[in-house]
Each structure stands twice: as C-alpha cells, then as structure tokens.
mmCIF file of C-alpha atoms in Angstrom:
data_model
loop_
_atom_site.group_PDB
_atom_site.id
_atom_site.type_symbol
_atom_site.label_atom_id
_atom_site.label_comp_id
_atom_site.label_asym_id
_atom_site.label_seq_id
_atom_site.Cartn_x
_atom_site.Cartn_y
_atom_site.Cartn_z
ATOM 1 C CA MET C 1 122.817 -4.293 -121.894
ATOM 2 C CA GLN C 2 119.349 -3.155 -123.252
ATOM 3 C CA GLY C 3 118.977 -0.796 -120.411
ATOM 4 C CA GLY C 4 121.963 1.059 -121.366
ATOM 5 C CA GLU C 5 120.944 1.342 -124.867
ATOM 6 C CA TYR C 6 117.441 2.676 -123.904
ATOM 7 C CA MET C 7 119.323 5.413 -121.706
ATOM 8 C CA ASP C 8 121.565 6.435 -124.619
ATOM 9 C CA LYS C 9 118.419 6.831 -126.911
ATOM 10 C CA ARG C 10 116.901 9.004 -124.290
ATOM 11 C CA LEU C 11 119.834 10.903 -123.712
ATOM 12 C CA LYS C 12 120.309 11.641 -127.344
ATOM 13 C CA PHE C 13 116.832 12.546 -127.684
ATOM 14 C CA VAL C 14 117.182 15.339 -124.697
ATOM 15 C CA TYR C 15 120.448 16.548 -126.523
ATOM 16 C CA VAL C 16 118.386 17.067 -129.810
ATOM 17 C CA ILE C 17 115.497 18.818 -127.965
ATOM 18 C CA VAL C 18 117.876 21.226 -126.173
ATOM 19 C CA HIS C 19 119.466 22.235 -129.410
ATOM 20 C CA PHE C 20 116.258 22.850 -131.273
ATOM 21 C CA LEU C 21 114.842 24.901 -128.114
ATOM 22 C CA ALA C 22 118.412 26.918 -128.512
ATOM 23 C CA LEU C 23 117.829 27.455 -132.119
ATOM 24 C CA PHE C 24 114.405 28.779 -131.743
ATOM 25 C CA LEU C 25 115.008 30.894 -128.940
ATOM 26 C CA ALA C 26 117.961 32.571 -131.057
ATOM 27 C CA VAL C 27 115.493 32.893 -134.060
ATOM 28 C CA MET C 28 113.005 34.793 -131.933
ATOM 29 C CA ASN C 29 115.209 37.730 -131.471
ATOM 30 C CA VAL C 30 115.958 38.279 -135.310
ATOM 31 C CA GLU C 31 113.623 41.697 -135.161
ATOM 32 C CA ALA C 32 115.761 43.152 -132.288
ATOM 33 C CA HIS C 33 116.579 46.839 -132.889
ATOM 34 C CA PHE C 34 118.162 49.823 -130.883
ATOM 35 C CA GLN C 35 116.376 52.423 -129.355
ATOM 36 C CA CYS C 36 117.637 55.930 -130.112
ATOM 37 C CA HIS C 37 116.780 59.537 -129.989
ATOM 38 C CA ILE C 38 119.231 61.348 -132.473
ATOM 39 C CA ASP C 39 121.196 59.889 -135.457
ATOM 40 C CA SER C 40 124.627 59.838 -133.548
ATOM 41 C CA GLU C 41 123.331 57.091 -131.226
ATOM 42 C CA CYS C 42 123.094 54.667 -134.384
ATOM 43 C CA GLU C 43 126.392 55.286 -135.741
ATOM 44 C CA ASN C 44 128.008 53.014 -133.218
ATOM 45 C CA GLN C 45 125.195 50.565 -132.858
ATOM 46 C CA ILE C 46 124.713 49.351 -136.318
ATOM 47 C CA LYS C 47 126.996 49.065 -139.317
ATOM 48 C CA CYS C 48 125.488 49.674 -142.813
ATOM 49 C CA VAL C 49 126.624 49.154 -146.302
ATOM 50 C CA LEU C 50 127.086 52.031 -148.553
ATOM 51 C CA PRO C 51 125.151 53.757 -149.924
ATOM 52 C CA ARG C 52 123.158 53.477 -146.677
ATOM 53 C CA VAL C 53 123.795 55.134 -143.415
ATOM 54 C CA ALA C 54 122.826 54.695 -139.800
ATOM 55 C CA LYS C 55 119.870 56.939 -138.920
ATOM 56 C CA CYS C 56 117.093 57.136 -136.082
ATOM 57 C CA VAL C 57 113.962 56.530 -137.662
ATOM 58 C CA ARG C 58 110.911 56.264 -135.290
ATOM 59 C CA TYR C 59 113.145 55.870 -132.176
ATOM 60 C CA LYS C 60 114.747 52.696 -133.734
ATOM 61 C CA CYS C 61 118.341 52.778 -135.396
ATOM 62 C CA ASP C 62 117.844 51.593 -139.077
ATOM 63 C CA CYS C 63 120.152 51.718 -142.254
ATOM 64 C CA VAL C 64 118.837 54.409 -144.720
ATOM 65 C CA ARG C 65 119.785 55.474 -148.261
ATOM 66 C CA PHE C 66 122.398 58.263 -147.993
ATOM 67 C CA ASP C 67 121.209 60.241 -151.139
ATOM 68 C CA ALA C 68 117.370 60.433 -149.959
ATOM 69 C CA GLU C 69 116.362 63.330 -147.946
ATOM 70 C CA GLN C 70 114.057 61.985 -145.638
ATOM 71 C CA ASP C 71 111.484 63.141 -142.777
ATOM 72 C CA PRO C 72 112.154 61.131 -139.545
ATOM 73 C CA TRP C 73 108.472 60.101 -139.640
ATOM 74 C CA SER C 74 108.139 59.214 -143.279
ATOM 75 C CA ALA C 75 108.166 55.488 -144.416
ATOM 76 C CA ARG C 76 111.515 53.850 -144.974
ATOM 77 C CA THR C 77 113.039 53.740 -148.350
#
C-alpha cells in the first residue's frame, strides 16, 4: 500500500505546481494594454469610472480625467 501513497503524494505535488504555474502566467499579463491611434478606438476596449474617460494616450488606451485638458504626449494625470 505504500506505493499507492507515494503516487498520491507525487500527483498532489504535480497538481499544486501546475496551479502555481497557471497563476504565475496569469499575473504576468497584468500590464496588458490595447493599442490605438484615435480616442474612439478606446471607447469599446476599456471601461472607465467617472470622472475618467477612455482616451488614446501614447498609442495606448488609458483612463484619463474628463475635466483635464491634456496633450496626447503629456504625462498622465
């Protein structure tokens, strides 16, 4: 019966490793962004909470404050 217990422990170890690898790969994609050229491309790609709106900033969709006049090449607010 010891051989079966050893197999169970190995299987559990592999199961745990697979789950940690899956979590690691999911976390690596946190900084994913959508590429854009104009603001209208971002409106359907990302959702922003007011007072922020979706805008194309440096060719990336980002949420920026609605009340701030901003040049597309300036730093984020």
